[in-house]
Amino acid sequence: MLSHLTDNLELWRIGLTNTVMLTALGVFFGFFVAIPIAAARLSSNKLLSKAAFGYVYIVRGTPLLVQIFIIYYGLGQFHKELKAIGVWWFFRDAFNCGLLAFTLNSAAYQSEILRGGILAVPKGVIEAGSALGLTTLQIFRRIIMPITVGRMLPAFGNELVLLLKASSLVSIITVRDVLGQARFIYAQTFDLSVFYIAALNYLIVVMIIEAIWRRLERRNAWLKYTGN
Amino acid sequence: MSATAIDRDIDNSQMHVSDEVVIEIEKMSKFYGAFQVLHDIDLQVRRGERIVICGPSGSGKSTLIRCLNRLEEHQEGRIVIDGVELTSDLKNIDKVRSEIGMCFQHFNLFPHLTILENCTLAPMLARQTPREEAEATAMRFLEKVKIPDQAGKYPGQLSGGQQQRVAIARALCMKPRIMLFDEPTSALDPEMIKEVLDTMVELAEEGMTMLCVTHEMGFAQAVANRVIFMDQGRIVEENEPSAFFNNPQNERTQAFLSQIIGH
């Protein structure tokens, strides 16, 4: 079994890199897409809040694999139009399509985490910021967001781990992630044990994520003391 | 409602009240939807005055002082702070907020920042004060409220009384000319009330213009120039403390005072 690992080190390295990049970039970009979605959800503007709710509803209500197919195969049908507006280079690459699907998907889940966290920031703390003369944007960036992100760290860690495992779906649209490489080697050897190696890869990444998260939670020392 | 004694002599050498009017409220009314919370409030505050506002819960006293820095919006009448009228003009709101410091019942410290950072955040962001200068100022005020040694801790590690003193220091770091206190001791255990009141008395002794919503009658008697009694959104009675407590005119004031002093 180990010969599958040692003989194909370069393949596994590429696979692991693809998996980690897809997950990390998906969550990273997803976070920045999630901020305006969460803000829209919480907005008093009915249209904005409904639109954001609709987005979250559709994304959470459909399988990630379907979303990946729609972006990769579905948009592929419009390659003439996409070429005309000069974005075909992006959509012709399966990795990019997977990353886009992850970003849009994770944004929906993260926006809900953010929304819950923002609602849990005590109103009085926000008022204190206003009373001190801070602008709405300063209050959002320096008070609401750090409190929310700190409190929601466990939920974000959970989302990261879930997306890592869901990232294996991109192997279906020809991306050579960890599972993609496993399938490639399996096709040549018909030895099912390559999937143990794939599983081990994911486990190791999860362990690393958990170690990073423990550090992040330690750095937010205030969480230990917060009663309000 | 308690009456923690202010057991020290008040140094009134700097407690001058000037003739300059710093807060002018004219026929101000506030509504929540159809419900009117404040009715035609008229009030003038001169620089250096210390005003205590009391009244039963729901009487509008917190709402009144929250209108002064626009945490609440008024619908009718005028509020002018130091010559600046409060309207929906954001520039005016910013100007007024930088003049006014506020302390809340529940302290409302920023839980994710250390005590020192709580005090330096607003000066650095709203005033662009350089960090070193903001930290030096913060330490000076933390010394003033007697908790410089807690500067590196988080609010959750401090007692309620300490948190409220930090909140006072945080407000002072913006060098306000007026301080608003919204029931600053109501959420505190009795043994912590005194340390907060002592800090407020010191502030009064330095000539700060203060409006305090509080039921601490000992504090009112010791430092207030005027006590205002509110009921159902109206100013029912106002007088200097000795007359207010010994000879209340309005029967609602009499009933209120007999309740809080009676036990």
Short mmCIF file of C-alpha atoms in Angstrom, two decimals:
data_model
loop_
_atom_site.label_atom_id
_atom_site.label_comp_id
_atom_site.label_asym_id
_atom_site.label_seq_id
_atom_site.Cartn_x
_atom_site.Cartn_y
_atom_site.Cartn_z
CA MET A 1 0.00 0.00 0.00
CA LEU A 2 2.75 2.43 0.95
CA SER A 3 4.33 2.02 -2.47
CA HIS A 4 1.38 3.95 -3.89
CA LEU A 5 2.44 6.83 -1.70
CA THR A 6 6.23 6.62 -2.20
CA ASP A 7 6.09 5.93 -5.93
CA ASN A 8 3.78 8.86 -6.61
CA LEU A 9 5.00 11.47 -4.13
CA GLU A 10 4.81 14.27 -6.69
CA LEU A 11 1.19 13.38 -7.57
CA TRP A 12 0.16 13.41 -3.92
CA ARG A 13 1.98 16.67 -3.35
CA ILE A 14 0.08 18.31 -6.20
CA GLY A 15 -3.17 16.79 -4.97
CA LEU A 16 -2.66 18.02 -1.44
CA THR A 17 -1.70 21.49 -2.68
CA ASN A 18 -4.86 21.68 -4.79
CA THR A 19 -7.09 20.52 -1.94
CA VAL A 20 -5.57 22.93 0.57
CA MET A 21 -5.58 25.87 -1.86
CA LEU A 22 -9.20 25.28 -2.88
CA THR A 23 -10.37 25.05 0.70
CA ALA A 24 -8.30 27.89 2.09
CA LEU A 25 -9.03 30.29 -0.77
CA GLY A 26 -12.70 29.30 -0.83
CA VAL A 27 -13.12 30.09 2.86
CA PHE A 28 -10.97 33.23 2.57
CA PHE A 29 -12.81 34.75 -0.39
CA GLY A 30 -16.08 33.40 1.00
CA PHE A 31 -15.52 35.41 4.19
CA PHE A 32 -15.30 38.67 2.28
CA VAL A 33 -18.38 37.83 0.21
CA ALA A 34 -20.16 36.84 3.44
CA ILE A 35 -19.68 40.26 5.07
CA PRO A 36 -21.92 42.17 2.62
CA ILE A 37 -24.42 39.30 2.56
CA ALA A 38 -24.68 39.33 6.36
CA ALA A 39 -24.93 43.13 6.32
CA ALA A 40 -27.70 42.93 3.72
CA ARG A 41 -29.53 40.29 5.75
CA LEU A 42 -29.45 42.57 8.78
CA SER A 43 -30.29 45.68 6.80
CA SER A 44 -33.57 47.44 7.43
CA ASN A 45 -33.98 47.69 3.66
CA LYS A 46 -36.54 44.95 2.92
CA LEU A 47 -35.37 44.38 -0.65
CA LEU A 48 -31.72 43.93 0.34
CA SER A 49 -32.55 41.67 3.23
CA LYS A 50 -34.92 39.53 1.14
CA ALA A 51 -32.38 39.23 -1.68
CA ALA A 52 -29.68 38.11 0.76
CA PHE A 53 -32.08 35.68 2.38
CA GLY A 54 -32.97 34.27 -1.06
CA TYR A 55 -29.31 33.77 -1.90
CA VAL A 56 -28.58 31.98 1.36
CA TYR A 57 -31.75 29.90 1.00
CA ILE A 58 -30.89 28.71 -2.50
CA VAL A 59 -27.23 28.00 -1.79
CA ARG A 60 -27.90 26.13 1.44
CA GLY A 61 -30.85 24.31 -0.08
CA THR A 62 -28.98 22.77 -3.00
CA PRO A 63 -26.08 20.29 -3.01
CA LEU A 64 -22.60 21.70 -3.50
CA LEU A 65 -22.03 19.15 -6.28
CA VAL A 66 -24.99 20.56 -8.22
CA GLN A 67 -23.57 24.06 -7.80
CA ILE A 68 -20.18 22.88 -9.06
CA PHE A 69 -21.85 21.25 -12.10
CA ILE A 70 -23.86 24.39 -12.86
CA ILE A 71 -20.74 26.53 -12.82
CA TYR A 72 -18.43 24.13 -14.66
CA TYR A 73 -20.75 22.44 -17.18
CA GLY A 74 -23.62 24.91 -17.17
CA LEU A 75 -21.54 28.01 -17.84
CA GLY A 76 -19.44 25.98 -20.30
CA GLN A 77 -22.41 26.04 -22.64
CA PHE A 78 -22.06 29.78 -22.87
CA HIS A 79 -18.38 29.68 -23.81
CA LYS A 80 -18.98 31.92 -26.86
CA GLU A 81 -20.56 34.62 -24.73
CA LEU A 82 -17.96 34.21 -22.01
CA LYS A 83 -15.21 34.54 -24.60
CA ALA A 84 -16.88 37.68 -25.93
CA ILE A 85 -16.73 39.38 -22.53
CA GLY A 86 -13.21 38.08 -21.97
CA VAL A 87 -13.68 35.83 -18.94
CA TRP A 88 -13.52 32.45 -20.65
CA TRP A 89 -9.91 31.94 -19.50
CA PHE A 90 -11.30 31.78 -15.96
CA PHE A 91 -14.21 29.43 -16.57
CA ARG A 92 -12.37 26.98 -18.83
CA ASP A 93 -10.25 25.89 -15.86
CA ALA A 94 -11.93 23.33 -13.58
CA PHE A 95 -9.91 24.55 -10.58
CA ASN A 96 -11.26 28.07 -11.00
CA CYS A 97 -14.83 26.80 -11.36
CA GLY A 98 -14.42 24.72 -8.21
CA LEU A 99 -12.99 27.69 -6.35
CA LEU A 100 -15.86 29.92 -7.47
CA ALA A 101 -18.41 27.34 -6.35
CA PHE A 102 -16.67 26.98 -2.96
CA THR A 103 -16.49 30.74 -2.49
CA LEU A 104 -20.17 31.30 -3.26
CA ASN A 105 -21.21 28.26 -1.22
CA SER A 106 -19.07 29.03 1.81
CA ALA A 107 -20.15 32.69 1.69
CA ALA A 108 -23.75 31.63 2.30
CA TYR A 109 -22.83 29.53 5.35
CA GLN A 110 -20.37 32.09 6.69
CA SER A 111 -22.88 34.92 6.29
CA GLU A 112 -25.21 33.03 8.62
CA ILE A 113 -22.40 32.55 11.15
CA LEU A 114 -21.62 36.26 10.92
CA ARG A 115 -25.26 37.25 11.21
CA GLY A 116 -25.68 35.22 14.38
CA GLY A 117 -22.47 36.66 15.80
CA ILE A 118 -23.35 40.24 14.95
CA LEU A 119 -26.78 39.87 16.54
CA ALA A 120 -25.07 38.64 19.70
CA VAL A 121 -22.89 41.75 20.08
CA PRO A 122 -24.46 43.67 22.99
CA LYS A 123 -26.28 46.77 21.78
CA GLY A 124 -24.79 48.77 24.61
CA VAL A 125 -21.26 48.16 23.38
CA ILE A 126 -22.21 49.57 19.99
CA GLU A 127 -23.85 52.55 21.69
CA ALA A 128 -20.69 53.15 23.67
CA GLY A 129 -18.81 53.37 20.38
CA SER A 130 -21.31 55.91 19.02
CA ALA A 131 -21.20 57.93 22.21
CA LEU A 132 -17.41 58.11 21.90
CA GLY A 133 -17.80 59.62 18.44
CA LEU A 134 -16.79 56.64 16.30
CA THR A 135 -18.31 56.39 12.82
CA THR A 136 -20.56 53.49 11.83
CA LEU A 137 -17.78 51.99 9.73
CA GLN A 138 -15.24 52.29 12.57
CA ILE A 139 -17.70 50.65 14.95
CA PHE A 140 -18.26 47.83 12.48
CA ARG A 141 -14.57 47.22 11.76
CA ARG A 142 -13.08 47.76 15.20
CA ILE A 143 -15.85 46.63 17.55
CA ILE A 144 -18.54 44.49 15.91
CA MET A 145 -16.30 42.42 13.62
CA PRO A 146 -13.56 41.48 16.10
CA ILE A 147 -16.12 40.52 18.74
CA THR A 148 -18.13 38.52 16.22
CA VAL A 149 -15.16 36.75 14.64
CA GLY A 150 -13.66 35.96 18.04
CA ARG A 151 -16.88 34.54 19.41
CA MET A 152 -17.59 32.65 16.19
CA LEU A 153 -14.12 31.10 15.85
CA PRO A 154 -15.37 27.58 16.63
CA ALA A 155 -18.10 27.92 14.01
CA PHE A 156 -15.63 29.18 11.41
CA GLY A 157 -13.29 26.28 12.20
CA ASN A 158 -16.18 23.93 11.68
CA GLU A 159 -16.98 25.52 8.32
CA LEU A 160 -13.33 25.19 7.26
CA VAL A 161 -13.24 21.48 8.11
CA LEU A 162 -16.57 20.84 6.39
CA LEU A 163 -15.42 22.63 3.25
CA LEU A 164 -12.12 20.74 3.27
CA LYS A 165 -13.97 17.47 3.11
CA ALA A 166 -16.53 18.76 0.61
CA SER A 167 -13.64 19.89 -1.58
CA SER A 168 -13.18 16.27 -2.65
CA LEU A 169 -16.23 16.80 -4.89
CA VAL A 170 -14.12 18.75 -7.38
CA SER A 171 -12.38 15.53 -8.35
CA ILE A 172 -15.55 14.84 -10.34
CA ILE A 173 -14.95 17.86 -12.57
CA THR A 174 -11.37 16.67 -13.31
CA VAL A 175 -9.52 18.70 -10.68
CA ARG A 176 -6.49 16.76 -9.43
CA ASP A 177 -7.09 17.26 -5.72
CA VAL A 178 -6.24 14.56 -3.17
CA LEU A 179 -9.23 12.42 -4.16
CA GLY A 180 -8.62 13.17 -7.83
CA GLN A 181 -5.09 11.77 -7.57
CA ALA A 182 -6.35 8.77 -5.63
CA ARG A 183 -8.85 8.04 -8.37
CA PHE A 184 -6.12 8.46 -10.98
CA ILE A 185 -3.82 5.98 -9.24
CA TYR A 186 -6.71 3.61 -8.56
CA ALA A 187 -7.59 3.61 -12.27
CA GLN A 188 -4.07 2.39 -13.00
CA THR A 189 -3.66 -0.13 -10.17
CA PHE A 190 -7.18 -1.16 -9.14
CA ASP A 191 -5.89 -1.20 -5.58
CA LEU A 192 -8.49 0.22 -3.19
CA SER A 193 -5.85 0.98 -0.55
CA VAL A 194 -4.99 4.26 -2.34
CA PHE A 195 -8.13 5.64 -0.75
CA TYR A 196 -6.64 5.02 2.71
CA ILE A 197 -3.78 7.26 1.69
CA ALA A 198 -6.28 9.87 0.51
CA ALA A 199 -8.15 9.63 3.82
CA LEU A 200 -4.89 10.06 5.72
CA ASN A 201 -4.15 13.22 3.75
CA TYR A 202 -7.44 14.76 4.80
CA LEU A 203 -6.96 13.70 8.42
CA ILE A 204 -3.56 15.35 8.57
CA VAL A 205 -4.92 18.62 7.19
CA VAL A 206 -7.77 18.54 9.72
CA MET A 207 -5.23 18.04 12.50
CA ILE A 208 -3.28 21.07 11.28
CA ILE A 209 -6.47 23.17 11.11
CA GLU A 210 -7.32 22.17 14.65
CA ALA A 211 -3.86 23.12 15.87
CA ILE A 212 -4.11 26.53 14.17
CA TRP A 213 -7.56 27.06 15.68
CA ARG A 214 -6.33 26.25 19.18
CA ARG A 215 -3.71 28.96 18.75
CA LEU A 216 -6.24 31.46 17.41
CA GLU A 217 -8.54 30.82 20.34
CA ARG A 218 -5.66 31.28 22.76
CA ARG A 219 -4.77 34.57 21.10
CA ASN A 220 -8.31 35.82 21.73
CA ALA A 221 -7.71 35.64 25.46
CA TRP A 222 -10.66 37.91 26.17
CA LEU A 223 -13.05 35.07 25.26
CA LYS A 224 -12.20 33.34 28.52
CA TYR A 225 -13.41 36.23 30.62
CA THR A 226 -16.36 37.49 28.71
CA GLY A 227 -19.55 37.53 30.63
CA ASN A 228 -21.23 40.15 28.47
CA MET B 1 -32.60 52.56 45.59
CA SER B 2 -30.08 53.36 48.19
CA ALA B 3 -28.42 56.31 49.71
CA THR B 4 -24.74 55.55 49.99
CA ALA B 5 -23.26 58.22 52.18
CA ILE B 6 -20.67 60.55 50.71
CA ASP B 7 -18.52 60.52 53.83
CA ARG B 8 -16.03 63.18 53.03
CA ASP B 9 -15.81 66.92 52.72
CA ILE B 10 -16.48 68.21 49.26
CA ASP B 11 -13.81 70.55 47.98
CA ASN B 12 -15.91 73.12 46.19
CA SER B 13 -13.11 75.54 45.32
CA GLN B 14 -13.43 74.70 41.62
CA MET B 15 -17.12 74.01 41.47
CA HIS B 16 -18.10 77.30 39.86
CA VAL B 17 -21.18 77.56 37.76
CA SER B 18 -20.67 80.06 34.99
CA ASP B 19 -23.43 82.01 33.28
CA GLU B 20 -22.67 80.36 29.96
CA VAL B 21 -25.46 78.02 28.88
CA VAL B 22 -23.98 74.79 27.48
CA ILE B 23 -27.15 72.75 27.05
CA GLU B 24 -30.37 74.31 25.92
CA ILE B 25 -33.45 72.16 25.53
CA GLU B 26 -36.57 73.88 24.23
CA LYS B 27 -40.01 72.29 24.00
CA MET B 28 -38.44 68.95 23.14
CA SER B 29 -40.70 65.94 22.59
CA LYS B 30 -39.90 62.38 21.68
CA PHE B 31 -42.14 59.62 20.41
CA TYR B 32 -41.78 55.88 19.99
CA GLY B 33 -44.26 55.44 17.17
CA ALA B 34 -47.49 56.89 18.50
CA PHE B 35 -46.38 56.74 22.12
CA GLN B 36 -44.99 59.99 23.48
CA VAL B 37 -42.10 59.35 25.87
CA LEU B 38 -41.03 62.95 26.45
CA HIS B 39 -43.41 65.92 26.64
CA ASP B 40 -42.24 69.48 25.96
CA ILE B 41 -39.03 69.29 27.92
CA ASP B 42 -37.48 72.67 28.73
CA LEU B 43 -34.11 72.64 30.42
CA GLN B 44 -31.07 74.88 30.50
CA VAL B 45 -27.75 73.71 31.85
CA ARG B 46 -24.93 76.15 32.56
CA ARG B 47 -21.27 75.30 32.43
CA GLY B 48 -20.14 73.65 35.66
CA GLU B 49 -23.62 72.68 36.77
CA ARG B 50 -24.23 69.27 38.29
CA ILE B 51 -27.74 68.05 37.74
CA VAL B 52 -29.27 64.92 39.16
CA ILE B 53 -32.32 63.52 37.39
CA CYS B 54 -34.52 61.09 39.26
CA GLY B 55 -37.94 59.60 38.91
CA PRO B 56 -39.75 56.28 38.70
CA SER B 57 -38.75 53.80 36.02
CA GLY B 58 -40.33 54.56 32.67
CA SER B 59 -40.45 58.27 33.45
CA GLY B 60 -38.17 59.11 30.50
CA LYS B 61 -35.09 60.21 32.45
CA SER B 62 -32.67 57.91 30.58
CA THR B 63 -34.30 58.78 27.28
CA LEU B 64 -33.83 62.47 28.04
CA ILE B 65 -30.07 62.25 28.51
CA ARG B 66 -29.73 59.81 25.61
CA CYS B 67 -31.28 62.50 23.39
CA LEU B 68 -28.44 64.83 24.33
CA ASN B 69 -25.83 62.82 22.41
CA ARG B 70 -28.30 61.58 19.86
CA LEU B 71 -28.39 57.95 20.96
CA GLU B 72 -32.09 58.72 20.70
CA GLU B 73 -33.62 61.09 18.20
CA HIS B 74 -36.10 63.75 19.30
CA GLN B 75 -39.01 64.66 17.03
CA GLU B 76 -40.07 68.09 18.22
CA GLY B 77 -38.37 71.08 19.74
CA ARG B 78 -34.69 71.97 19.86
CA ILE B 79 -31.58 70.69 21.59
CA VAL B 80 -28.53 72.94 21.39
CA ILE B 81 -25.23 71.77 22.87
CA ASP B 82 -22.52 74.42 23.14
CA GLY B 83 -24.03 76.36 20.26
CA VAL B 84 -24.49 73.34 18.00
CA GLU B 85 -28.04 72.28 17.30
CA LEU B 86 -28.71 68.54 17.15
CA THR B 87 -30.36 67.72 13.84
CA SER B 88 -29.92 64.81 11.51
CA ASP B 89 -26.76 66.54 10.25
CA LEU B 90 -24.03 63.99 10.91
CA LYS B 91 -21.35 66.65 11.28
CA ASN B 92 -23.24 68.25 14.13
CA ILE B 93 -23.81 64.88 15.78
CA ASP B 94 -20.07 64.14 15.62
CA LYS B 95 -19.24 67.56 17.02
CA VAL B 96 -21.69 67.15 19.90
CA ARG B 97 -20.54 63.60 20.68
CA SER B 98 -16.95 64.73 20.91
CA GLU B 99 -18.02 67.28 23.55
CA ILE B 100 -20.03 64.81 25.60
CA GLY B 101 -18.81 61.77 27.50
CA MET B 102 -21.23 59.10 28.64
CA CYS B 103 -21.33 56.30 31.21
CA PHE B 104 -23.91 53.57 31.05
CA GLN B 105 -25.64 51.40 33.61
CA HIS B 106 -23.98 48.28 32.23
CA PHE B 107 -20.56 49.92 31.62
CA ASN B 108 -20.48 48.74 27.99
CA LEU B 109 -16.71 48.32 27.84
CA PHE B 110 -15.36 46.72 24.68
CA PRO B 111 -14.89 43.11 25.82
CA HIS B 112 -12.25 42.24 23.22
CA LEU B 113 -9.91 45.09 24.11
CA THR B 114 -7.70 45.52 27.16
CA ILE B 115 -8.48 48.27 29.64
CA LEU B 116 -5.79 50.44 28.07
CA GLU B 117 -7.07 49.76 24.54
CA ASN B 118 -10.60 50.58 25.65
CA CYS B 119 -9.31 54.01 26.60
CA THR B 120 -7.17 54.63 23.51
CA LEU B 121 -9.48 53.35 20.75
CA ALA B 122 -11.67 56.42 20.37
CA PRO B 123 -8.92 59.05 20.69
CA MET B 124 -6.87 57.20 18.07
CA LEU B 125 -9.75 56.64 15.64
CA ALA B 126 -11.93 59.71 16.08
CA ARG B 127 -9.17 62.21 16.92
CA GLN B 128 -6.18 60.65 15.14
CA THR B 129 -4.20 60.99 18.36
CA PRO B 130 -0.84 59.18 17.99
CA ARG B 131 -0.73 55.92 19.97
CA GLU B 132 1.91 57.03 22.46
CA GLU B 133 0.07 60.19 23.32
CA ALA B 134 -3.26 58.34 23.59
CA GLU B 135 -1.67 55.75 25.90
CA ALA B 136 -0.11 58.41 28.10
CA THR B 137 -3.46 60.18 28.42
CA ALA B 138 -5.21 56.88 29.12
CA MET B 139 -2.75 55.99 31.88
CA ARG B 140 -3.24 59.40 33.45
CA PHE B 141 -7.00 58.91 33.63
CA LEU B 142 -6.67 55.31 34.76
CA GLU B 143 -4.52 56.60 37.62
CA LYS B 144 -7.17 59.16 38.36
CA VAL B 145 -9.81 56.44 38.73
CA LYS B 146 -7.24 54.39 40.69
CA ILE B 147 -6.84 51.35 38.47
CA PRO B 148 -3.63 51.89 36.48
CA ASP B 149 -2.40 48.43 37.49
CA GLN B 150 -5.27 46.77 35.60
CA ALA B 151 -4.38 48.41 32.27
CA GLY B 152 -3.35 45.13 30.62
CA LYS B 153 -6.39 43.13 31.69
CA TYR B 154 -9.65 42.57 29.86
CA PRO B 155 -12.93 44.05 31.12
CA GLY B 156 -14.26 40.58 32.01
CA GLN B 157 -11.47 40.20 34.56
CA LEU B 158 -12.55 43.29 36.53
CA SER B 159 -15.28 43.79 39.11
CA GLY B 160 -18.33 45.84 38.22
CA GLY B 161 -17.12 48.85 40.16
CA GLN B 162 -13.72 48.71 38.47
CA GLN B 163 -15.38 48.38 35.06
CA GLN B 164 -17.50 51.44 35.69
CA ARG B 165 -14.44 53.42 36.73
CA VAL B 166 -12.72 52.33 33.51
CA ALA B 167 -15.81 53.49 31.61
CA ILE B 168 -15.46 56.89 33.25
CA ALA B 169 -11.76 57.02 32.36
CA ARG B 170 -12.54 55.93 28.79
CA ALA B 171 -15.03 58.79 28.42
CA LEU B 172 -12.58 61.29 29.95
CA CYS B 173 -9.88 60.33 27.45
CA MET B 174 -11.93 62.15 24.80
CA LYS B 175 -11.63 65.31 26.97
CA PRO B 176 -15.37 65.94 27.09
CA ARG B 177 -16.78 69.18 28.49
CA ILE B 178 -20.00 67.53 29.60
CA MET B 179 -20.49 64.11 31.21
CA LEU B 180 -23.72 62.13 31.14
CA PHE B 181 -24.29 59.31 33.62
CA ASP B 182 -27.14 56.89 32.99
CA GLU B 183 -27.77 55.07 36.29
CA PRO B 184 -24.04 54.40 36.73
CA THR B 185 -24.42 52.54 40.01
CA SER B 186 -27.68 50.65 39.46
CA ALA B 187 -25.99 47.46 38.27
CA LEU B 188 -23.42 47.43 41.07
CA ASP B 189 -23.20 45.55 44.34
CA PRO B 190 -23.56 47.90 47.31
CA GLU B 191 -19.90 47.74 48.27
CA MET B 192 -18.87 48.90 44.81
CA ILE B 193 -21.24 51.81 44.58
CA LYS B 194 -19.09 53.95 46.81
CA GLU B 195 -15.93 53.67 44.70
CA VAL B 196 -17.83 54.82 41.64
CA LEU B 197 -19.57 57.67 43.47
CA ASP B 198 -16.22 58.82 44.87
CA THR B 199 -14.87 59.04 41.33
CA MET B 200 -17.92 61.03 40.26
CA VAL B 201 -17.56 63.38 43.23
CA GLU B 202 -13.95 64.02 42.24
CA LEU B 203 -15.07 64.85 38.75
CA ALA B 204 -17.62 67.28 40.14
CA GLU B 205 -14.94 68.89 42.27
CA GLU B 206 -12.94 69.61 39.14
CA GLY B 207 -15.81 71.60 37.72
CA MET B 208 -17.13 69.11 35.16
CA THR B 209 -20.63 69.80 33.86
CA MET B 210 -22.58 66.68 34.80
CA LEU B 211 -26.03 65.26 34.22
CA CYS B 212 -26.66 62.14 36.27
CA VAL B 213 -29.64 59.89 36.18
CA THR B 214 -29.36 58.26 39.58
CA HIS B 215 -31.24 57.37 42.70
CA GLU B 216 -28.19 57.96 44.88
CA MET B 217 -29.68 60.69 47.02
CA GLY B 218 -26.52 61.01 49.10
CA PHE B 219 -24.67 61.93 45.93
CA ALA B 220 -27.40 64.36 44.92
CA GLN B 221 -27.27 66.11 48.28
CA ALA B 222 -23.50 66.29 48.31
CA VAL B 223 -22.73 67.61 44.83
CA ALA B 224 -25.83 68.52 42.81
CA ASN B 225 -26.83 72.12 42.17
CA ARG B 226 -30.22 71.04 41.00
CA VAL B 227 -32.35 67.94 41.30
CA ILE B 228 -34.91 67.26 38.61
CA PHE B 229 -37.83 64.94 39.17
CA MET B 230 -39.45 63.37 36.12
CA ASP B 231 -42.68 61.42 35.82
CA GLN B 232 -44.47 60.16 32.72
CA GLY B 233 -42.18 61.98 30.34
CA ARG B 234 -42.44 65.39 32.00
CA ILE B 235 -40.21 67.41 34.27
CA VAL B 236 -42.49 67.64 37.28
CA GLU B 237 -40.27 69.48 39.71
CA GLU B 238 -36.80 70.94 39.88
CA ASN B 239 -35.06 72.62 42.75
CA GLU B 240 -31.78 72.84 44.58
CA PRO B 241 -31.16 69.70 46.66
CA SER B 242 -32.03 70.87 50.17
CA ALA B 243 -35.32 72.40 49.07
CA PHE B 244 -36.03 69.41 46.84
CA PHE B 245 -35.55 66.85 49.58
CA ASN B 246 -36.90 68.79 52.56
CA ASN B 247 -39.76 70.58 50.97
CA PRO B 248 -40.97 68.92 47.77
CA GLN B 249 -43.90 70.78 46.22
CA ASN B 250 -45.48 68.30 43.86
CA GLU B 251 -47.37 65.39 45.38
CA ARG B 252 -45.81 62.91 42.93
CA THR B 253 -42.38 64.04 44.09
CA GLN B 254 -43.48 63.65 47.69
CA ALA B 255 -44.75 60.13 47.03
CA PHE B 256 -41.55 59.19 45.19
CA LEU B 257 -39.28 60.59 47.90
CA SER B 258 -41.20 58.96 50.71
CA GLN B 259 -40.80 55.66 48.91
CA ILE B 260 -37.06 55.85 48.37
CA ILE B 261 -36.16 57.46 51.65
CA GLY B 262 -38.73 55.57 53.71
CA HIS B 263 -36.67 52.38 53.84
#
